[in-house]
Tab-separated table of C-alpha atoms in Angstrom:
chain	number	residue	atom	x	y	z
A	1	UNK	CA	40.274	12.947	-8.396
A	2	UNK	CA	37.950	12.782	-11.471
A	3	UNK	CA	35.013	15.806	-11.841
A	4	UNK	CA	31.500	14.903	-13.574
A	5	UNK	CA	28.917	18.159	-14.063
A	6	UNK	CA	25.171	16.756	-13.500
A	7	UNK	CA	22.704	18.527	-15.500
A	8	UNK	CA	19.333	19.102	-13.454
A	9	UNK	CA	17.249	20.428	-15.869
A	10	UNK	CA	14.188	22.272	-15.357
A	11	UNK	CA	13.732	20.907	-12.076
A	12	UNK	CA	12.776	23.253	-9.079
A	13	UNK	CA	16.503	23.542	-7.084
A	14	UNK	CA	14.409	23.715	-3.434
A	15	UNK	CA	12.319	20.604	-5.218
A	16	UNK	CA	15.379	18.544	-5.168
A	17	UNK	CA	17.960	19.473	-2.674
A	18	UNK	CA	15.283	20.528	0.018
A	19	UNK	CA	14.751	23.617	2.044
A	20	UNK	CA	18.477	24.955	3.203
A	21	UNK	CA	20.316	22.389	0.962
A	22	UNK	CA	19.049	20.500	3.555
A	23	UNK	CA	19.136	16.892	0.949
A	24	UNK	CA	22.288	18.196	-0.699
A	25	UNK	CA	23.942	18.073	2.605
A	26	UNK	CA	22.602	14.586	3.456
A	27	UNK	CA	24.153	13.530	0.468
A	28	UNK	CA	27.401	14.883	0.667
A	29	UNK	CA	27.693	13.443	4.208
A	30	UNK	CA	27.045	10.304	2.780
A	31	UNK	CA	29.800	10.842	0.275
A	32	UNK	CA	32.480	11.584	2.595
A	33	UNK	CA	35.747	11.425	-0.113
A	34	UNK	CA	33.818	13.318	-2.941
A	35	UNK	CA	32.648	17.116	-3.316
A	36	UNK	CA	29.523	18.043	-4.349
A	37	UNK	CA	28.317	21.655	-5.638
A	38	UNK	CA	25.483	23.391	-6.976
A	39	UNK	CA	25.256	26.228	-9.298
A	40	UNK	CA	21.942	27.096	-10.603
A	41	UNK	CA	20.517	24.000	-12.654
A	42	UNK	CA	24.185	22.266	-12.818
A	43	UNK	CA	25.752	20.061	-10.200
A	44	UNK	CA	29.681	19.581	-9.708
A	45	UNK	CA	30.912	16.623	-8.237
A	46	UNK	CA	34.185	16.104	-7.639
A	47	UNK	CA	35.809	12.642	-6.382
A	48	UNK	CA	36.673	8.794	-7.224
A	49	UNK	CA	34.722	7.096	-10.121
A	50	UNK	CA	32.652	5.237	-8.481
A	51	UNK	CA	31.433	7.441	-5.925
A	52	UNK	CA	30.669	9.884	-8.925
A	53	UNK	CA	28.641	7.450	-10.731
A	54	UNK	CA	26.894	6.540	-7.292
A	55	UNK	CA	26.161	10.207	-7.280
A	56	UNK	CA	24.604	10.563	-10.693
A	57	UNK	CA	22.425	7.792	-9.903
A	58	UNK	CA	21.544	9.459	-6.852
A	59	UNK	CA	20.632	12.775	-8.560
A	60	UNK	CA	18.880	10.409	-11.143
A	61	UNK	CA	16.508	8.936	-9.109
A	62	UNK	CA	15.887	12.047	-7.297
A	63	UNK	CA	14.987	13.694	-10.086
A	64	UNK	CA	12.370	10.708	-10.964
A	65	UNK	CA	10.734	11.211	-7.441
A	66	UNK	CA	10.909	15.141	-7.168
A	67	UNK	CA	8.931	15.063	-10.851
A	68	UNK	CA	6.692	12.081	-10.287
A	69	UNK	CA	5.681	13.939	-6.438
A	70	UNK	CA	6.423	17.432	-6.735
A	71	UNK	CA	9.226	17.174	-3.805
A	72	UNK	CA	12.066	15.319	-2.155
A	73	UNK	CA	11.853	14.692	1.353
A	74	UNK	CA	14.677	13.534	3.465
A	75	UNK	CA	13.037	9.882	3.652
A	76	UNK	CA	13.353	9.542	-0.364
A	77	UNK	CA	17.118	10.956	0.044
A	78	UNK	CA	17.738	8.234	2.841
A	79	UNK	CA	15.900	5.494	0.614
A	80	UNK	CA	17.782	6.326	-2.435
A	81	UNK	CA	21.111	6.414	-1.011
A	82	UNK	CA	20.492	3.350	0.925
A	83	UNK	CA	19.759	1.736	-2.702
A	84	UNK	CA	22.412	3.217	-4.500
A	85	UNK	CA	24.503	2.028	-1.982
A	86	UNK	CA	23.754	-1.624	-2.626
A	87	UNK	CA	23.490	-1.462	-6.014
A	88	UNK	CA	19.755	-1.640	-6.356
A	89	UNK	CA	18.326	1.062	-8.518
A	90	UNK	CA	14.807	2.263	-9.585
A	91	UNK	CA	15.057	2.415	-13.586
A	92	UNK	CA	12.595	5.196	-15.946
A	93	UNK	CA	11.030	2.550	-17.625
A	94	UNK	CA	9.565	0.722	-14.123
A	95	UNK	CA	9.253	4.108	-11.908
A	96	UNK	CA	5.937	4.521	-12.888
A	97	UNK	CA	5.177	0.842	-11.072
A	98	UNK	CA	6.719	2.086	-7.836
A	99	UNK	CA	4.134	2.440	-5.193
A	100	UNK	CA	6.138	3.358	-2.223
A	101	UNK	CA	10.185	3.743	-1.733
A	102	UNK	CA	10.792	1.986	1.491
A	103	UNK	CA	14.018	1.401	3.178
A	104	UNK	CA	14.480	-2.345	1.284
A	105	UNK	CA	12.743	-3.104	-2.130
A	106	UNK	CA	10.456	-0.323	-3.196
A	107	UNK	CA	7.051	-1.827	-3.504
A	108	UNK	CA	6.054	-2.027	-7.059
A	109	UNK	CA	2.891	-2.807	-9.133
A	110	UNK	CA	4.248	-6.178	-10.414
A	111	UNK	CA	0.790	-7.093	-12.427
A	112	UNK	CA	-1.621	-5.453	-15.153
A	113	UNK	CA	-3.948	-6.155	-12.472
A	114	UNK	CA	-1.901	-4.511	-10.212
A	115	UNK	CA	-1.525	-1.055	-12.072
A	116	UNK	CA	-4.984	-1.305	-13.109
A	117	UNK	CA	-5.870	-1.288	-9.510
A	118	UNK	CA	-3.700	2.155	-8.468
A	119	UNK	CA	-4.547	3.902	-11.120
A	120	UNK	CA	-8.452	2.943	-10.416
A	121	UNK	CA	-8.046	4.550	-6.396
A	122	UNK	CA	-5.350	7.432	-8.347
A	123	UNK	CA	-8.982	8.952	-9.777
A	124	UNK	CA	-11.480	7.819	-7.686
A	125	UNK	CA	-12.270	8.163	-4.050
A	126	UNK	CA	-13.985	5.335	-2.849
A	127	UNK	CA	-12.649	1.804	-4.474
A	128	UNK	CA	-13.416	-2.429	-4.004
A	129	UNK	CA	-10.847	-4.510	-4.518
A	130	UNK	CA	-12.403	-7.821	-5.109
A	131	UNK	CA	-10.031	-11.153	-5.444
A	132	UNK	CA	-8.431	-14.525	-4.062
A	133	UNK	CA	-5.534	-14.462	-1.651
A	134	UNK	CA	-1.942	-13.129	-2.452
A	135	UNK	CA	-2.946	-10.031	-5.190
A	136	UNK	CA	-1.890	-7.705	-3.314
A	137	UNK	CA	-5.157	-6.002	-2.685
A	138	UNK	CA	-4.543	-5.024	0.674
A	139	UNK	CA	-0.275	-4.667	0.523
A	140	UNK	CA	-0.683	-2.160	-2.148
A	141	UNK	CA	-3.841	-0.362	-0.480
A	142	UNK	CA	-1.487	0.718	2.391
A	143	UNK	CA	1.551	1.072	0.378
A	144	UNK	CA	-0.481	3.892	-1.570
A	145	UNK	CA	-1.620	4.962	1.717
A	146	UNK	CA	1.407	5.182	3.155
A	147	UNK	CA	2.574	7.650	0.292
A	148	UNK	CA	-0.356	9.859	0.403
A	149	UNK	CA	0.907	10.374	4.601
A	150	UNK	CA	4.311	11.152	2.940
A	151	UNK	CA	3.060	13.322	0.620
A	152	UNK	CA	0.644	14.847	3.562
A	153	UNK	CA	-2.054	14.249	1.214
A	154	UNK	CA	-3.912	13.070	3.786
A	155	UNK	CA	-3.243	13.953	7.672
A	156	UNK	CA	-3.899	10.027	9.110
A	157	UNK	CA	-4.461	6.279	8.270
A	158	UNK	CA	-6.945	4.065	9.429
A	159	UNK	CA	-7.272	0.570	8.794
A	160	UNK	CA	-9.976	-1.714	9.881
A	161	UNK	CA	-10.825	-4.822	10.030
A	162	UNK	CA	-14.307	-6.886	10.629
A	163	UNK	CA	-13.453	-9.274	13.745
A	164	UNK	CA	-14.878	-12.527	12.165
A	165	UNK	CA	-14.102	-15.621	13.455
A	166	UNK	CA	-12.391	-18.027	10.211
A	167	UNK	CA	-13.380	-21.261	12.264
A	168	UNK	CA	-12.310	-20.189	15.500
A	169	UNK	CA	-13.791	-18.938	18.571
A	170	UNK	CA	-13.314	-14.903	19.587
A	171	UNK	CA	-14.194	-15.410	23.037
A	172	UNK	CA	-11.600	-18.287	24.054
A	173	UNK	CA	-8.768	-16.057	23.207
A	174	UNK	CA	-6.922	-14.798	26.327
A	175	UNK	CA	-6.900	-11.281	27.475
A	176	UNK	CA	-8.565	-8.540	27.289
A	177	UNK	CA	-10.630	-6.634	24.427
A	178	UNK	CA	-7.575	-5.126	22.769
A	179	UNK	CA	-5.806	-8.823	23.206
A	180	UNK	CA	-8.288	-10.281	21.580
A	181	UNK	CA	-8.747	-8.301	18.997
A	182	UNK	CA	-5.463	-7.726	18.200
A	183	UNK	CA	-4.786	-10.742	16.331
A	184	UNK	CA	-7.641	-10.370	13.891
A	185	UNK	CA	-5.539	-7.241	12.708
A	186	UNK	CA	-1.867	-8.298	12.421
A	187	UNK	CA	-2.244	-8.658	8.568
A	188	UNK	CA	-2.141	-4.586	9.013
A	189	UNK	CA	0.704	-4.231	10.877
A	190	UNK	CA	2.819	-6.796	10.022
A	191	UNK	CA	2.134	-4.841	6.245
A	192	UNK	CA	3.059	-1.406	7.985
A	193	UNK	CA	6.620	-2.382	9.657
A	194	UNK	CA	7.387	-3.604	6.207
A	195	UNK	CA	6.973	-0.315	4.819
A	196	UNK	CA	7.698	2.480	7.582
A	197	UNK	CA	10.325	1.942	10.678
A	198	UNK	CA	9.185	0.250	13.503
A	199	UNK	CA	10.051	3.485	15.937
A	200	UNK	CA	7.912	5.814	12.950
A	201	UNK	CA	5.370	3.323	13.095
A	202	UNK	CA	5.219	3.195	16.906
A	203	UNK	CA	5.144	6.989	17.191
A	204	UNK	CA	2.542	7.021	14.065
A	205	UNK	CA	0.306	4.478	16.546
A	206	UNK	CA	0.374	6.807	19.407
A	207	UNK	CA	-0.318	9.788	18.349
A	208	UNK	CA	-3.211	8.527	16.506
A	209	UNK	CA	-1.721	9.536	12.857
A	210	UNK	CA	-2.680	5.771	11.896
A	211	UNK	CA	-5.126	4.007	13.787
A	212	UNK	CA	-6.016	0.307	13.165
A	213	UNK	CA	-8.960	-0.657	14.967
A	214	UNK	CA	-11.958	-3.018	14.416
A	215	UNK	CA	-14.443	-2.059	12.256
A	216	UNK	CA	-16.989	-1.739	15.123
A	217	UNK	CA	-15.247	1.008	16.281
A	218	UNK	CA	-15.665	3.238	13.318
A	219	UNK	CA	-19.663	3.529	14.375
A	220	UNK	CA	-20.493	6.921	15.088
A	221	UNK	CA	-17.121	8.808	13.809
A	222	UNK	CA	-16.976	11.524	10.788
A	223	UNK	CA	-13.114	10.782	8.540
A	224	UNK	CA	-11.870	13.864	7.299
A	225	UNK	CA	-8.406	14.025	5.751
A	226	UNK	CA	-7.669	10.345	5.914
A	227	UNK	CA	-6.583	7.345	3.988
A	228	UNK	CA	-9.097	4.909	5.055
A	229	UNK	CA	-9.151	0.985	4.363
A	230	UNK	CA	-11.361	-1.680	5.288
A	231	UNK	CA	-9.702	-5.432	4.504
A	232	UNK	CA	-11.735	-8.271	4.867
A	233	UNK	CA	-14.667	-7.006	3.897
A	234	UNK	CA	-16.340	-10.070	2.847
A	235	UNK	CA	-17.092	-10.945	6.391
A	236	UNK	CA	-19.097	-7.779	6.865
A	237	UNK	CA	-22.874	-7.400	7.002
A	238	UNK	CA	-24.463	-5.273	4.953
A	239	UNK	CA	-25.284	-2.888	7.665
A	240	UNK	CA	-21.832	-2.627	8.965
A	241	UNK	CA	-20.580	-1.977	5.203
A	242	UNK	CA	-23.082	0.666	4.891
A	243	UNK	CA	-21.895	1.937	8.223
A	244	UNK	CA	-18.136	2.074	7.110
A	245	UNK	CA	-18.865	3.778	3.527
A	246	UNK	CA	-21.330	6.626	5.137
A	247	UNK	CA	-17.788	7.556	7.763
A	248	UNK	CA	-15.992	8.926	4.446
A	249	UNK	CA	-15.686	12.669	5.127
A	250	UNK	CA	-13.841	15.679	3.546
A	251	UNK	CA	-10.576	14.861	1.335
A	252	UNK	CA	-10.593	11.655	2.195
A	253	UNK	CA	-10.152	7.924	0.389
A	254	UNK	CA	-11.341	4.462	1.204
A	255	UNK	CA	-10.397	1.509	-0.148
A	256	UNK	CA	-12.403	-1.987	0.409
A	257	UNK	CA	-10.975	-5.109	-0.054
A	258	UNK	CA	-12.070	-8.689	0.033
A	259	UNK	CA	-12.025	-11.797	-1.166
A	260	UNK	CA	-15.414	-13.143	-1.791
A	261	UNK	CA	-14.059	-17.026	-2.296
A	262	UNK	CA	-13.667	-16.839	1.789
A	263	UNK	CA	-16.389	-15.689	3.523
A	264	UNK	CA	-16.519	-16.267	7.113
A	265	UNK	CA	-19.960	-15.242	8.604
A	266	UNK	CA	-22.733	-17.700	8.859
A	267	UNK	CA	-24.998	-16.715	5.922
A	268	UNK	CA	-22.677	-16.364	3.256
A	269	UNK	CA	-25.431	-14.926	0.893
A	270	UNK	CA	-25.528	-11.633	3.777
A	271	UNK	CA	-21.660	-10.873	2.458
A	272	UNK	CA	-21.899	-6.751	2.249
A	273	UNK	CA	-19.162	-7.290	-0.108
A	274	UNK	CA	-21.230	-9.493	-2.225
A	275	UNK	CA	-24.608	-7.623	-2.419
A	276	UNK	CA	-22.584	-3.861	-2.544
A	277	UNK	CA	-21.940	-4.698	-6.337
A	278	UNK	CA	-25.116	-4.389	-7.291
A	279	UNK	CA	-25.801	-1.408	-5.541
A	280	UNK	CA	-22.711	1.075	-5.853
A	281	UNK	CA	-21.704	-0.254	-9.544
A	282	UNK	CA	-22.258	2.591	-11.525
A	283	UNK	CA	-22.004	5.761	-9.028
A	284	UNK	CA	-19.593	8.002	-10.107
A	285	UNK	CA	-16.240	8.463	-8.080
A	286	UNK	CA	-16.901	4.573	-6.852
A	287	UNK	CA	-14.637	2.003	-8.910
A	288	UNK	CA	-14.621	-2.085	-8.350
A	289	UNK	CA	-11.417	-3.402	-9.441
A	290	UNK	CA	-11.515	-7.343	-9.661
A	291	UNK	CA	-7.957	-9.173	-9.412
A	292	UNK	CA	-7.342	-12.598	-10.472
A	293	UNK	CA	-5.200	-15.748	-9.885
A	294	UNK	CA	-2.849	-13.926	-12.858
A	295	UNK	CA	-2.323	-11.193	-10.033
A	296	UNK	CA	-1.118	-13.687	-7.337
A	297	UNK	CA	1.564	-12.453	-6.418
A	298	UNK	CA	3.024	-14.806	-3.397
A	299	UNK	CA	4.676	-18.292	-3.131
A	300	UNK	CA	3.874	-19.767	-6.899
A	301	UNK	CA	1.999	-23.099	-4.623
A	302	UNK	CA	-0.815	-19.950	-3.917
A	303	UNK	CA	-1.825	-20.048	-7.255
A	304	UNK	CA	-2.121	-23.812	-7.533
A	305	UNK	CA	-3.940	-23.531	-4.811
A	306	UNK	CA	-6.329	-21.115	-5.974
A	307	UNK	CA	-6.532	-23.431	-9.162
A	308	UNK	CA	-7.188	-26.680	-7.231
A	309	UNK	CA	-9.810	-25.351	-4.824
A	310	UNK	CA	-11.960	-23.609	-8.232
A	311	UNK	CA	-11.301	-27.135	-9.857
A	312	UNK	CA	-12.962	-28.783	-6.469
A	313	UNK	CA	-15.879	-26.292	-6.176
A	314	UNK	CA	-16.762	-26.214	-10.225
A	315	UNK	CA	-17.015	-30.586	-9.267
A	316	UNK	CA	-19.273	-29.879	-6.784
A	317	UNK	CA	-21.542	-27.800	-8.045
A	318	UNK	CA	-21.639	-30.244	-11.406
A	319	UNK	CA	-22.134	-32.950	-9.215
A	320	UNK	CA	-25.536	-30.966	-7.180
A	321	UNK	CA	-26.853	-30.080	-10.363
A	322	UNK	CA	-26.652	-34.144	-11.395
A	323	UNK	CA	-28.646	-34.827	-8.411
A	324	UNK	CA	-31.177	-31.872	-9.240
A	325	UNK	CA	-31.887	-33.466	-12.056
């Protein structure tokens, strides 16, 4: 049995290892053949090599989190260790790019764009995130969200969603409202059980801590101490995005997203998303953040994509000004 002393700096002890020891006990049950002690800012581990270097990475990353949030809770300690114990680790030069530490890959800022983007909604309180498919402006928007609920910034979540129609009709879906609607808002969930478990993100649904609705449904209501996001906003009016921004109450965020390439409603030139530029652009604690096809982020065919459809509609409009003239 080797021993390795782990140095913990100026760190806060109840910080890192949690009310009780309460996070230096989760660890230690996780190493079950090694011994692990604390005596003021230097920690004692006792065991086989590789469960000691597991151990320091452990502490390592810890440390990252408890200095980059202010405190450890017993979700980082399960993430970490669940990393550690796979070999995947979260490195000082990228832990600044880490949005959220989920139970798989921690979700990081993986463009400029990208980490232009959080560090735009870090310092302001209302933000539009403006560009094509697969930049991640939604992803990241409850990623960050997701951490502020962690980090009981804010006290609830609520996403919405305009239920536009891309082609198809609302009313010959089956079921009832909630059926219907439903579908229009999967993007949101299907982003949340990546990031929370399902049960957390079941009980988070039910007792109203996040709340994805349409946005018709936000008419009327006062948000106080919420993360709020509206996706798809280029398929609002600009009544309804008026409606939406005027919720915003005390200690609270939003974040808009869109992507004004695909608008869905009938008079395209009506996008809220479109004509809110010109209004909001230069009132302080309101950012616009505009991603690219460089901040595509999906399947590499998504950029091509992007590229071939720009290529199409630049033809067409050289082709209508031809017959203008």
């Amino acid at each position: 049995m080797q021993q390795k002393k782990i140095d913990l700096g100026s760190l806060n002890p109840t910080q890192l290892l949690g009310t009780n020891d309460r996070n230096l006990k989760k660890i230690a049950g996780f190493f079950e053949n090694a011994q692990i002690s604390v005596r003021g800012a230097t920690l004692t581990a006792k065991g086989e090599l590789d469960d000691l270097r597991a151990i320091e990475k452990v502490f390592a990353e810890l440390g990252f989190i408890a200095g980059k949030h202010g405190q450890v809770t017993e979700a980082d300690v399960s993430t970490v260790l669940d990393l550690v114990s796979v070999g995947k680790t979260v490195t000082r030069d990228d832990f600044d790019n880490v949005v959220l530490f989920t139970r798989n890959e921690p979700i990081r800022c993986k463009t400029e764009g990208q980490k232009e983007y959080l560090k735009k909604i870090a310092s302001n309180d209302i933000v539009f995130a403006i560009g094509p498919a697969g930049t991640g402006k939604t992803y990241l928007a409850v990623a960050v969200a997701v951490a502020a609920l962690k980090n009981r910034d804010v006290t609830r979540i609520i996403l919405a969603r305009p239920a536009v129609e891309a082609g198809e009709s609302l009313g010959f879906l089956p079921g009832d409202m909630k059926e219907k609607v439903d579908p229009y808002l999967r993007p949101l969930y299907d982003a949340l059980n990546d990031m929370l478990p399902p049960e957390k993100v079941k009980e988070y649904l039910e007792k109203d801590i996040i709340e994805i609705a349409p946005l018709a449904f936000m008419r009327g209501r006062t948000l106080n101490n919420a993360f709020v996001i509206l996706d798809e906003a280029q398929n609002t009016t600009q009544t309804q995005l008026k409606m939406f921004l005027t919720r915003l109450g005390l200690n609270s965020k939003a974040v808009i997203t869109g992507d004004i390439s695909q608008i869905d409603i009938p008079d395209k030139k009506q996008s809220g998303l479109v004509k809110i530029q010109s209004i909001l652009q230069h009132v302080e604690g309101i950012a616009f953040m505009y991603l690219d096809k460089a901040d595509v982020v999906r399947h590499r065919l998504v950029k091509e994509i992007i590229n071939a459809y720009e290529s199409f509609e630049n033809r067409q409009e050289d082709q209508k000004t031809a017959e203008k003239r």
